Structure formats: structure tokens, C-alpha cells
CSV table of C-alpha atoms in Angstrom, one decimal:
chain,number,residue,atom,x,y,z
A,1,UNK,CA,169.4,151.9,79.7
A,2,UNK,CA,165.9,151.4,80.8
A,3,UNK,CA,164.6,154.1,77.3
A,4,UNK,CA,167.0,151.7,75.3
A,5,UNK,CA,165.3,148.5,76.7
A,6,UNK,CA,162.0,150.1,76.4
A,7,UNK,CA,162.9,150.4,72.5
A,8,UNK,CA,163.8,146.9,72.3
A,9,UNK,CA,160.6,146.0,73.7
A,10,UNK,CA,158.6,148.7,71.6
A,11,UNK,CA,158.1,151.0,74.2
A,12,UNK,CA,159.5,153.9,73.5
A,13,UNK,CA,160.4,154.8,70.0
A,14,UNK,CA,160.3,153.3,66.6
A,15,UNK,CA,163.9,152.4,67.0
A,16,UNK,CA,164.4,148.9,65.2
A,17,UNK,CA,164.5,146.2,67.7
A,18,UNK,CA,167.8,144.3,66.4
A,19,UNK,CA,170.0,146.6,67.4
A,20,UNK,CA,170.7,149.6,65.1
A,21,UNK,CA,171.2,152.8,66.2
A,22,UNK,CA,167.9,154.5,67.7
A,23,UNK,CA,167.0,157.5,68.7
A,24,UNK,CA,169.6,158.7,70.9
A,25,UNK,CA,172.1,158.2,68.2
A,26,UNK,CA,175.0,156.2,70.3
A,27,UNK,CA,175.9,152.3,69.4
A,28,UNK,CA,174.2,150.8,72.5
A,29,UNK,CA,175.2,147.3,73.4
A,30,UNK,CA,173.3,144.7,72.7
A,31,UNK,CA,170.7,143.7,74.8
A,32,UNK,CA,170.3,140.8,76.4
A,33,UNK,CA,167.2,139.0,78.5
A,34,UNK,CA,169.7,137.7,81.4
A,35,UNK,CA,168.4,137.1,84.7
A,36,UNK,CA,170.1,138.1,87.7
A,37,UNK,CA,168.3,138.2,90.8
A,38,UNK,CA,164.8,139.1,88.9
A,39,UNK,CA,166.3,142.2,87.0
A,40,UNK,CA,167.3,142.6,83.4
A,41,UNK,CA,170.9,143.5,83.2
A,42,UNK,CA,173.1,144.1,80.1
A,43,UNK,CA,175.0,141.0,78.0
A,44,UNK,CA,178.6,141.6,79.9
A,45,UNK,CA,177.2,142.2,83.6
A,46,UNK,CA,175.3,138.8,82.7
A,47,UNK,CA,179.0,137.0,82.1
A,48,UNK,CA,180.0,138.0,85.7
A,49,UNK,CA,176.9,137.1,87.0
A,50,UNK,CA,177.2,133.6,85.5
A,51,UNK,CA,180.7,133.4,87.1
A,52,UNK,CA,179.3,134.2,90.5
A,53,UNK,CA,176.6,130.9,89.9
A,54,UNK,CA,179.4,128.9,89.1
A,55,UNK,CA,181.2,129.6,91.9
A,56,UNK,CA,178.1,129.5,93.9
A,57,UNK,CA,177.6,126.0,93.1
A,58,UNK,CA,180.9,125.1,93.3
A,59,UNK,CA,180.8,126.2,96.7
A,60,UNK,CA,177.6,124.2,98.0
A,61,UNK,CA,179.1,121.1,96.6
A,62,UNK,CA,182.7,121.3,98.1
A,63,UNK,CA,180.6,122.1,101.4
A,64,UNK,CA,178.1,118.9,100.8
A,65,UNK,CA,181.3,117.1,100.4
A,66,UNK,CA,182.9,118.4,103.5
A,67,UNK,CA,179.8,117.5,104.9
A,68,UNK,CA,179.8,113.8,103.9
A,69,UNK,CA,183.4,113.8,105.0
A,70,UNK,CA,182.6,114.4,108.4
A,71,UNK,CA,182.1,111.4,110.4
A,72,UNK,CA,178.5,111.0,111.5
A,73,UNK,CA,177.5,110.9,115.1
A,74,UNK,CA,176.7,108.2,117.2
A,75,UNK,CA,173.9,108.4,118.8
A,76,UNK,CA,172.8,108.4,122.2
A,77,UNK,CA,170.5,105.2,122.0
A,78,UNK,CA,173.4,103.3,120.0
A,79,UNK,CA,176.2,104.6,122.8
A,80,UNK,CA,174.1,103.3,125.3
A,81,UNK,CA,172.9,100.0,124.0
A,82,UNK,CA,176.8,99.3,123.0
A,83,UNK,CA,178.2,100.2,126.4
A,84,UNK,CA,175.8,97.9,128.1
A,85,UNK,CA,176.4,95.2,125.6
A,86,UNK,CA,180.4,95.3,126.7
A,87,UNK,CA,179.5,95.7,130.1
A,88,UNK,CA,177.5,93.0,130.4
A,89,UNK,CA,180.1,90.7,128.8
A,90,UNK,CA,182.4,92.1,130.6
A,91,UNK,CA,180.3,91.4,133.8
A,92,UNK,CA,179.7,88.5,133.1
A,93,UNK,CA,183.6,86.6,132.8
A,94,UNK,CA,184.5,88.5,136.1
A,95,UNK,CA,181.5,87.3,137.9
A,96,UNK,CA,181.6,83.5,136.8
A,97,UNK,CA,185.7,83.8,137.1
A,98,UNK,CA,185.3,84.8,141.1
A,99,UNK,CA,187.9,84.8,142.5
A,100,UNK,CA,190.8,87.0,142.4
A,101,UNK,CA,189.4,88.7,139.1
A,102,UNK,CA,186.3,89.9,140.9
A,103,UNK,CA,188.0,91.0,144.1
A,104,UNK,CA,190.5,93.0,141.6
A,105,UNK,CA,187.5,94.3,139.9
A,106,UNK,CA,185.4,95.5,142.7
A,107,UNK,CA,188.7,97.1,143.6
A,108,UNK,CA,188.4,99.3,140.8
A,109,UNK,CA,184.9,99.6,140.8
A,110,UNK,CA,185.1,101.3,144.7
A,111,UNK,CA,188.1,103.8,143.7
A,112,UNK,CA,186.7,105.1,140.8
A,113,UNK,CA,182.9,105.8,142.6
A,114,UNK,CA,184.9,106.9,145.5
A,115,UNK,CA,186.3,109.2,142.8
A,116,UNK,CA,182.8,110.0,141.4
A,117,UNK,CA,181.6,110.8,144.8
A,118,UNK,CA,183.6,113.5,146.4
A,119,UNK,CA,183.6,115.1,142.4
A,120,UNK,CA,179.9,115.9,143.4
A,121,UNK,CA,180.8,116.7,147.3
A,122,UNK,CA,182.9,119.5,145.8
A,123,UNK,CA,180.0,120.9,143.7
A,124,UNK,CA,177.4,120.9,146.6
A,125,UNK,CA,178.4,124.4,147.6
A,126,UNK,CA,175.2,124.9,149.7
A,127,UNK,CA,174.9,121.6,151.5
A,128,UNK,CA,178.7,120.7,152.1
A,129,UNK,CA,180.3,124.4,151.5
A,130,UNK,CA,183.7,123.0,152.8
A,131,UNK,CA,184.9,119.8,151.2
A,132,UNK,CA,187.6,117.4,152.5
A,133,UNK,CA,191.1,118.6,151.0
A,134,UNK,CA,192.2,116.6,147.9
A,135,UNK,CA,194.9,114.8,150.0
A,136,UNK,CA,191.7,113.5,152.3
A,137,UNK,CA,189.9,112.0,149.3
A,138,UNK,CA,192.8,110.3,147.4
A,139,UNK,CA,193.4,109.0,150.9
A,140,UNK,CA,189.7,107.9,150.9
A,141,UNK,CA,190.2,107.0,147.3
A,142,UNK,CA,193.2,104.6,148.5
A,143,UNK,CA,191.4,102.6,151.5
A,144,UNK,CA,188.1,102.6,149.6
A,145,UNK,CA,190.1,100.3,146.8
A,146,UNK,CA,191.9,98.1,149.3
A,147,UNK,CA,189.4,96.6,150.7
A,148,UNK,CA,187.7,94.2,148.6
A,149,UNK,CA,191.2,93.1,148.1
A,150,UNK,CA,191.7,93.2,152.0
A,151,UNK,CA,188.6,90.8,152.2
A,152,UNK,CA,189.9,88.1,149.8
A,153,UNK,CA,193.1,88.0,151.3
A,154,UNK,CA,191.2,87.3,154.8
A,155,UNK,CA,189.0,84.9,153.5
A,156,UNK,CA,186.2,86.9,153.7
A,157,UNK,CA,186.4,87.6,157.7
A,158,UNK,CA,184.5,91.2,158.0
A,159,UNK,CA,185.6,91.9,160.6
A,160,UNK,CA,189.4,92.5,159.2
A,161,UNK,CA,187.5,95.2,156.6
A,162,UNK,CA,185.7,96.9,160.0
A,163,UNK,CA,188.6,97.1,162.0
A,164,UNK,CA,190.1,98.9,158.6
A,165,UNK,CA,187.3,101.3,158.5
A,166,UNK,CA,188.0,102.3,162.5
A,167,UNK,CA,191.5,103.0,162.0
A,168,UNK,CA,191.1,104.4,158.7
A,169,UNK,CA,188.5,106.9,159.7
A,170,UNK,CA,190.2,107.5,162.8
A,171,UNK,CA,193.6,108.5,161.3
A,172,UNK,CA,191.9,110.6,159.0
A,173,UNK,CA,190.2,112.7,161.6
A,174,UNK,CA,193.2,113.0,163.4
A,175,UNK,CA,195.0,114.4,160.3
A,176,UNK,CA,192.2,116.8,159.5
A,177,UNK,CA,192.3,118.3,163.1
A,178,UNK,CA,196.0,118.8,163.0
A,179,UNK,CA,196.6,120.0,159.5
A,180,UNK,CA,193.7,121.6,158.3
A,181,UNK,CA,191.4,124.5,159.3
A,182,UNK,CA,188.3,122.0,160.6
A,183,UNK,CA,185.2,122.0,159.5
A,184,UNK,CA,182.5,119.5,160.6
A,185,UNK,CA,181.4,118.5,156.5
A,186,UNK,CA,184.7,117.2,155.8
A,187,UNK,CA,184.3,114.7,159.0
A,188,UNK,CA,181.2,113.9,157.6
A,189,UNK,CA,181.1,113.5,153.9
A,190,UNK,CA,185.0,111.2,154.3
A,191,UNK,CA,183.0,108.8,156.9
A,192,UNK,CA,180.0,109.0,154.2
A,193,UNK,CA,182.4,108.3,151.3
A,194,UNK,CA,184.3,105.1,153.1
A,195,UNK,CA,181.1,103.7,153.9
A,196,UNK,CA,179.4,104.4,150.8
A,197,UNK,CA,182.3,103.6,148.3
A,198,UNK,CA,183.7,101.2,150.3
A,199,UNK,CA,182.2,99.3,152.8
A,200,UNK,CA,179.0,98.6,150.9
A,201,UNK,CA,180.3,97.6,147.7
A,202,UNK,CA,182.7,95.5,149.2
A,203,UNK,CA,179.8,92.8,150.1
A,204,UNK,CA,180.0,91.8,147.0
A,205,UNK,CA,182.8,90.0,147.3
A,206,UNK,CA,181.9,88.2,149.9
A,207,UNK,CA,178.4,87.3,148.1
A,208,UNK,CA,180.0,85.9,145.3
A,209,UNK,CA,182.3,84.0,147.3
A,210,UNK,CA,179.6,82.1,149.9
A,211,UNK,CA,180.0,78.5,149.3
A,212,UNK,CA,179.3,75.0,151.6
A,213,UNK,CA,175.8,75.0,151.2
A,214,UNK,CA,174.7,72.9,147.8
A,215,UNK,CA,172.5,73.9,145.0
A,216,UNK,CA,169.9,71.6,144.1
A,217,UNK,CA,170.6,69.4,141.1
A,218,UNK,CA,167.0,68.0,140.0
A,219,UNK,CA,164.7,70.1,137.7
A,220,UNK,CA,167.5,72.9,137.1
A,221,UNK,CA,170.1,73.6,134.4
A,222,UNK,CA,173.1,73.0,136.6
A,223,UNK,CA,173.2,69.1,135.4
A,224,UNK,CA,173.2,70.2,132.0
A,225,UNK,CA,175.6,73.3,132.2
A,226,UNK,CA,178.6,72.7,129.4
A,227,UNK,CA,181.7,71.7,129.9
A,228,UNK,CA,183.3,74.6,128.0
A,229,UNK,CA,181.5,76.9,130.6
A,230,UNK,CA,183.2,75.1,133.9
A,231,UNK,CA,181.2,72.0,133.5
A,232,UNK,CA,178.3,72.1,137.0
A,233,UNK,CA,181.2,72.1,139.7
A,234,UNK,CA,181.6,75.9,138.1
A,235,UNK,CA,178.2,76.8,140.3
A,236,UNK,CA,178.1,77.8,144.0
A,237,UNK,CA,176.2,79.5,146.5
A,238,UNK,CA,177.9,82.5,145.8
A,239,UNK,CA,177.6,82.4,141.9
A,240,UNK,CA,173.6,81.8,141.8
A,241,UNK,CA,173.1,84.7,144.8
A,242,UNK,CA,175.2,86.8,142.7
A,243,UNK,CA,173.8,86.1,139.5
A,244,UNK,CA,170.3,86.5,140.5
A,245,UNK,CA,170.8,89.5,142.2
A,246,UNK,CA,172.4,91.3,139.3
A,247,UNK,CA,169.6,89.5,137.2
A,248,UNK,CA,167.0,91.5,139.6
A,249,UNK,CA,168.4,94.8,139.0
A,250,UNK,CA,168.3,94.8,135.3
A,251,UNK,CA,165.1,93.5,135.7
A,252,UNK,CA,163.7,96.1,138.0
A,253,UNK,CA,165.1,98.6,135.8
A,254,UNK,CA,163.7,97.1,132.4
A,255,UNK,CA,160.3,96.8,134.0
A,256,UNK,CA,160.2,100.4,135.3
A,257,UNK,CA,161.3,101.6,132.3
A,258,UNK,CA,158.4,99.6,129.9
A,259,UNK,CA,155.8,100.3,132.4
A,260,UNK,CA,156.4,104.3,132.9
A,261,UNK,CA,156.1,104.7,129.4
A,262,UNK,CA,153.4,102.9,129.1
A,263,UNK,CA,151.0,103.6,131.7
A,264,UNK,CA,153.2,106.0,134.0
A,265,UNK,CA,151.1,109.1,135.2
A,266,UNK,CA,151.4,109.4,139.2
A,267,UNK,CA,154.9,110.8,140.1
A,268,UNK,CA,156.7,108.4,142.6
A,269,UNK,CA,159.1,110.9,144.3
A,270,UNK,CA,160.3,114.8,143.2
A,271,UNK,CA,163.9,114.0,143.8
A,272,UNK,CA,163.6,111.9,140.4
A,273,UNK,CA,160.6,113.6,138.5
A,274,UNK,CA,160.8,110.7,135.5
A,275,UNK,CA,160.0,107.8,137.8
A,276,UNK,CA,156.2,107.1,138.6
A,277,UNK,CA,154.1,104.8,140.4
A,278,UNK,CA,153.3,102.9,137.9
A,279,UNK,CA,156.9,102.4,136.6
A,280,UNK,CA,157.7,101.3,140.0
A,281,UNK,CA,154.7,98.7,140.6
A,282,UNK,CA,156.5,97.2,137.0
A,283,UNK,CA,160.0,97.2,138.2
A,284,UNK,CA,158.7,94.9,141.3
A,285,UNK,CA,156.6,92.3,139.3
A,286,UNK,CA,159.5,91.9,137.1
A,287,UNK,CA,162.4,91.7,139.7
A,288,UNK,CA,159.7,89.3,142.0
A,289,UNK,CA,159.7,87.4,138.2
A,290,UNK,CA,162.9,87.2,138.0
A,291,UNK,CA,164.0,86.0,141.3
A,292,UNK,CA,161.5,83.4,141.6
A,293,UNK,CA,162.5,81.7,138.1
A,294,UNK,CA,165.9,81.8,139.4
A,295,UNK,CA,165.4,80.5,142.1
A,296,UNK,CA,163.7,77.6,140.5
A,297,UNK,CA,166.2,77.3,137.5
A,298,UNK,CA,169.6,77.7,139.5
A,299,UNK,CA,168.4,74.7,142.6
A,300,UNK,CA,168.7,78.1,145.7
A,301,UNK,CA,168.3,75.9,149.0
A,302,UNK,CA,165.0,77.9,149.7
A,303,UNK,CA,161.1,77.9,148.8
A,304,UNK,CA,159.7,79.8,145.8
A,305,UNK,CA,158.0,82.2,148.2
A,306,UNK,CA,161.4,83.0,149.7
A,307,UNK,CA,162.6,84.1,146.3
A,308,UNK,CA,159.6,86.3,146.2
A,309,UNK,CA,160.3,87.5,149.2
A,310,UNK,CA,164.5,88.4,147.9
A,311,UNK,CA,162.8,89.7,144.9
A,312,UNK,CA,160.7,92.6,146.6
A,313,UNK,CA,163.8,93.1,148.9
A,314,UNK,CA,166.2,93.6,146.2
A,315,UNK,CA,164.2,96.0,144.2
A,316,UNK,CA,163.0,98.4,147.4
A,317,UNK,CA,167.0,98.6,148.0
A,318,UNK,CA,168.1,99.1,144.4
A,319,UNK,CA,165.4,101.5,143.7
A,320,UNK,CA,166.9,103.2,147.2
A,321,UNK,CA,170.5,103.4,146.2
A,322,UNK,CA,168.9,104.9,142.9
A,323,UNK,CA,167.3,107.7,144.7
A,324,UNK,CA,170.0,108.1,147.1
A,325,UNK,CA,172.3,109.2,143.9
A,326,UNK,CA,169.4,111.4,142.6
A,327,UNK,CA,169.6,113.3,145.7
A,328,UNK,CA,173.4,114.1,145.8
A,329,UNK,CA,173.5,114.8,141.9
A,330,UNK,CA,170.5,117.2,142.6
A,331,UNK,CA,172.4,118.8,145.3
A,332,UNK,CA,175.7,119.3,143.3
A,333,UNK,CA,173.2,120.3,140.1
A,334,UNK,CA,175.1,117.8,138.3
A,335,UNK,CA,173.0,115.4,135.1
A,336,UNK,CA,176.2,112.8,135.5
A,337,UNK,CA,178.0,111.7,138.3
A,338,UNK,CA,180.8,111.5,135.4
A,339,UNK,CA,181.9,110.2,132.3
A,340,UNK,CA,183.3,106.9,132.5
A,341,UNK,CA,180.7,105.0,130.7
A,342,UNK,CA,179.9,106.3,126.8
A,343,UNK,CA,176.3,106.9,127.0
A,344,UNK,CA,175.5,106.3,130.5
A,345,UNK,CA,177.8,108.8,132.3
A,346,UNK,CA,179.7,107.6,135.3
A,347,UNK,CA,179.5,104.7,137.1
A,348,UNK,CA,177.3,105.5,140.0
A,349,UNK,CA,174.9,106.5,137.2
A,350,UNK,CA,174.8,103.2,136.3
A,351,UNK,CA,175.5,100.9,139.4
A,352,UNK,CA,173.9,103.3,142.0
A,353,UNK,CA,171.6,100.7,142.1
A,354,UNK,CA,173.5,98.0,143.2
A,355,UNK,CA,175.3,100.0,145.9
A,356,UNK,CA,173.0,98.6,149.0
A,357,UNK,CA,171.7,95.1,147.2
A,358,UNK,CA,174.8,93.3,147.7
A,359,UNK,CA,174.8,93.1,151.5
A,360,UNK,CA,170.8,92.8,151.6
A,361,UNK,CA,171.2,89.7,149.5
A,362,UNK,CA,173.9,87.9,151.7
A,363,UNK,CA,171.9,88.8,154.7
A,364,UNK,CA,169.0,87.3,153.5
A,365,UNK,CA,170.6,84.7,152.8
A,366,UNK,CA,172.3,84.0,156.7
A,367,UNK,CA,168.9,85.1,157.9
A,368,UNK,CA,165.8,83.9,155.9
A,369,UNK,CA,167.4,80.7,154.0
A,370,UNK,CA,169.8,79.8,157.1
A,371,UNK,CA,167.6,80.9,159.9
A,372,UNK,CA,170.7,81.9,161.5
A,373,UNK,CA,171.7,78.0,162.2
A,374,UNK,CA,174.5,76.6,162.4
A,375,UNK,CA,174.1,74.3,160.1
A,376,UNK,CA,173.8,76.8,157.4
A,377,UNK,CA,177.2,77.9,158.1
A,378,UNK,CA,178.4,79.7,154.7
A,379,UNK,CA,181.9,79.0,154.4
A,380,UNK,CA,184.6,81.7,151.9
A,381,UNK,CA,185.0,79.7,148.7
């Protein structure tokens, strides 16, 4: 073939290049200059190559159509924003509704956060090699979920919550001793779970139900609150305190993120490497500004200086709750506490900053604004 190709190209003999008989005396097939992988091939092989090329193009076209048919994966940022907006809308409805809707929502939150907490405990093989048995976890979840409902039924009496916790932990301890090969880790993790996922979040129900102390009307948005949103009568000390605390926590997150991204250089703690001193300063300033603004806008029965103190307190307790959950996830070697909220992880990933702030704000109102005076007697709804 190479010799014949040479004849055609004029490099071999003087055989005619028009396809006649050459020196070899054979009726050679006509040669064409067909390209397949950069090599010269005979015409009949060129047909096979062309067919392969057609099939390759068809396969590529089919793959492209398949790619177009596949649903595009939603980015994590879009999911985070969508989830945050949805949670904000639902949360606003529940907060403004108060009473039973708020108590039931907190009961669901307590139970779900308890499940996530013990899910992390099970993974802490080094720190807690003996997690509580499943029946003990279910009992703790039931108790944590029932505390907000019990508090609302008992008209905000915290004594009922304390009695329920003492009875629950005493009974749990007795059953662990009798029915299981006892390990001290089982008792400590159960007690902390009842406190962290039950007692502390239940204070939000107490905070939302605060009443009996009037908000100032002059120079606030309350007299202008539209009737289709409940009118001025919807506002109470509990609603103002709950809304202020929530917005302060949101401001702390936003301020810390913005300042940390822009100015962050110095690490705040090894527990959470992404947090910086500059971010913490930004979060503190944003929280104070929000709290002072809410004091003025909602007519809090206090001074702007007291608003700045409350903002500082809320920021410190929120970042403490955040770092505490970071310690738990680090010990459990888990990135997220769960996957309940798309783009955010679990409930504790999103609401860890809220665990301590409800109780702190409640006692701030009693101790700082009221000065423990009897005339500042806060009622429950």
C-alpha cells in the first residue's frame, strides 16, 4: 500500500497517477486521501471511519441532551437564603401569634434539638464512650418536648418546670441503675441534655408571655401599627422582648460575618477557627445598635443605656451558645448536628445562639429594668 501510495504521489515509479496498472501488475484499488487519525487509508476503510465519526457525534449529542435533561443542582448559597427566608416568615407568624402556637412550636423545637444533641453524644467515643441507651434518650426527648406545654398550662410558673425536671432525672437515674450496667457518662449526658434542650429553651415561652408592664406609645411604631396586623393592642412586653432578642441575634451573626470577611485577621478561639476578633467586635457593635434601636422603636420601659447593656449581654450569650455547640460537634467529629434545614444543617446549627439568650433576656427584664421591685410585677399573658 505504501508503494502504491508512493506511485500516486510520484515518489516511486512512473506508473500513471490516474489509477491504471502500475509496475506491480495488480489492479490496485483506487486510493483516496481520507483522513482518519492523521493516517492515509484506503477508500473502503474511509467509509468505516466515517461511520465511526457519525456514531461518535451522535453519542456526544445524546450525552449533551442527557445533561440538559438532568435537573440543575441548586447551590448551597441559594438553599441557605431560601431556608432563611422561609424560617423568618414562619418564625414571625409564630412569634406574633404567641400563646399556644408559640408553646407548641417550642415543644417541637425542644424535642428535635434533643434528638440532635444525643446524636452527637453517640459519636463522642473518646469523651463519652458510654452514651445513654435508646430508651433513656427517648425519655429525655419526651420530657424536653413536654416542658413548654407544661409551662403554658401552668400559666408560666417556672416552679412546675423545676419540679418536672427533678422528678424526671431522679426517675431516669433510678432506671439506669436498675436496668443497665451503669456508667457515669450516661447520667451526666442525660442531665445536660435535659438542661440544654429542655430547661433553657423553655424560657422563650416564659419570655414571650411577659405582660403587665405597658410599653411607651409616644415616638414609637406602636400607635401606627396597622389593624390588619392586629393593631396596637397586639403589642406587649413579651412580644417586644422576644422580637428584640431575635433581631439582636440575627444582627450579631450578620455583623460578625461582615466584619470578619472584611477585616478578620486574628483568630478568636481554636474551637471555631473561622471566628475572628474583628468579627466578634463587628457582631457586638451590630447587636448593641439593633437593641438600642428596638428600645426606641418599640417603647421599651427602660433607657437607651439599658438597651446597650442588654445588647451586650445578648451578644455574649449568643456567641457562648455558638461556641458550645462547636465544641460538641468537634468532639463528635461532625460537620453539622443534623440535616433538618436545607443549606444550614440541623436545628442546633442554626439556633445554637438562641439556647441561652431567652433566659438571659427574661432575667434582664426582671433584674435590670424592674430592679426586682414588686411594682414591676410581670404577669404571664
